[in-house]
């Protein structure tokens, strides 16, 4: 079996990075963003393209990454004869940009305005129906050509989103270790690479060193070195590390918790953080490593107990349903280096809750 590492063609990050977007694109580009994001970025993007004497076409994204919306955007970009697709904003906008670029066979630049997940770097679009319900995944043949992160813009986003990104990134190292130990496939169909493993380790180390400091900066909406480092960890280190290293129990446990309405208010990374704590108990990690993860979560505001997940009264039957959903066929929990049953997951969740509740 081959080892595969996959990543974006170019990753750009820094304060004011969006002011050079025209130079990085270098061709007539089709920029899509929602109303709010367009309002805060259009002037800078327009100025940047004028400086390099390239044309730019703006289009409002209507909010849902559906096949109908993507088709509408495709036609608009084709009519304008654009040579690059640029998505600016959050998850669904960026997914739509990836899909438009794929169908038109054009290069794609992704410009996130938040750092709440590692999805910007991935070769994946999630399609929803027009009413917002899940449709299907579109697995892309390659990652976006360019990722551009403006640290100043991201610093001004709600700090909870940055923390959610840290929760998502927190799982990367431990899930990749599971895949390496079990010789499981990564997300691009190959065995984990040493490079993917190293990025995952660096992601964890960066979170431990700079996560709390980055939150302090984000709460004041200012950009610091620590915040810059965490943006890279949340986005690139976690994204490439996970895609090239693989997923494990934490994300499956996240998926299990999506069946509980009490958890619907949580962001993806907030559920993943508790899933990571449960994974550490599931795999019987040393207590000092469990404590390091749990105390980090407490310091930055990630949930470490069922109560903090929104579950005020624990119904063990419901938690068992979560455990069963976590172990569904095809879930990445089966990349754990031993057979995992719903009973194992139930025990890990309850133990993680007991420990987290005591902090």
JSON list of C-alpha atoms in Angstrom, two decimals, residues 47 49 62 83 97 119-120 123 128 140 142 145 169 177 233 240 246 255 270 290 292 301 316 324 334 347 351:
[
{"chain": "A", "resi": 47, "resn": "UNK", "atom": "CA", "xyz": [-8.02, 47.65, -4.83]},
{"chain": "A", "resi": 49, "resn": "UNK", "atom": "CA", "xyz": [-6.73, 43.58, -8.34]},
{"chain": "A", "resi": 62, "resn": "UNK", "atom": "CA", "xyz": [-26.82, 33.05, -1.17]},
{"chain": "A", "resi": 83, "resn": "UNK", "atom": "CA", "xyz": [-9.90, 32.08, -14.88]},
{"chain": "A", "resi": 97, "resn": "UNK", "atom": "CA", "xyz": [-16.03, 27.81, -4.30]},
{"chain": "A", "resi": 119, "resn": "UNK", "atom": "CA", "xyz": [-11.81, 22.18, 6.30]},
{"chain": "A", "resi": 120, "resn": "UNK", "atom": "CA", "xyz": [-10.40, 25.05, 4.14]},
{"chain": "A", "resi": 123, "resn": "UNK", "atom": "CA", "xyz": [-10.24, 18.24, -0.89]},
{"chain": "A", "resi": 128, "resn": "UNK", "atom": "CA", "xyz": [-26.75, 20.44, 1.25]},
{"chain": "A", "resi": 140, "resn": "UNK", "atom": "CA", "xyz": [-12.31, 16.38, -4.97]},
{"chain": "A", "resi": 142, "resn": "UNK", "atom": "CA", "xyz": [-6.96, 17.70, -5.23]},
{"chain": "A", "resi": 145, "resn": "UNK", "atom": "CA", "xyz": [-4.57, 25.71, -5.18]},
{"chain": "A", "resi": 169, "resn": "UNK", "atom": "CA", "xyz": [-7.22, 20.61, 15.92]},
{"chain": "A", "resi": 177, "resn": "UNK", "atom": "CA", "xyz": [-1.35, 8.15, 16.21]},
{"chain": "A", "resi": 233, "resn": "UNK", "atom": "CA", "xyz": [-2.39, 25.11, 13.66]},
{"chain": "A", "resi": 240, "resn": "UNK", "atom": "CA", "xyz": [-2.93, 18.49, 6.22]},
{"chain": "A", "resi": 246, "resn": "UNK", "atom": "CA", "xyz": [-6.11, 9.93, 9.19]},
{"chain": "A", "resi": 255, "resn": "UNK", "atom": "CA", "xyz": [-20.71, 12.26, 15.08]},
{"chain": "A", "resi": 270, "resn": "UNK", "atom": "CA", "xyz": [-16.41, 21.82, 20.68]},
{"chain": "A", "resi": 290, "resn": "UNK", "atom": "CA", "xyz": [-5.14, 13.09, 29.79]},
{"chain": "A", "resi": 292, "resn": "UNK", "atom": "CA", "xyz": [-2.70, 17.99, 29.88]},
{"chain": "A", "resi": 301, "resn": "UNK", "atom": "CA", "xyz": [-13.32, 27.07, 27.34]},
{"chain": "A", "resi": 316, "resn": "UNK", "atom": "CA", "xyz": [-27.53, 6.47, 30.10]},
{"chain": "A", "resi": 324, "resn": "UNK", "atom": "CA", "xyz": [-23.71, 3.03, 19.01]},
{"chain": "A", "resi": 334, "resn": "UNK", "atom": "CA", "xyz": [-12.53, 1.61, 13.62]},
{"chain": "A", "resi": 347, "resn": "UNK", "atom": "CA", "xyz": [-17.54, 3.49, 29.21]},
{"chain": "A", "resi": 351, "resn": "UNK", "atom": "CA", "xyz": [-15.34, 8.06, 32.48]}
]
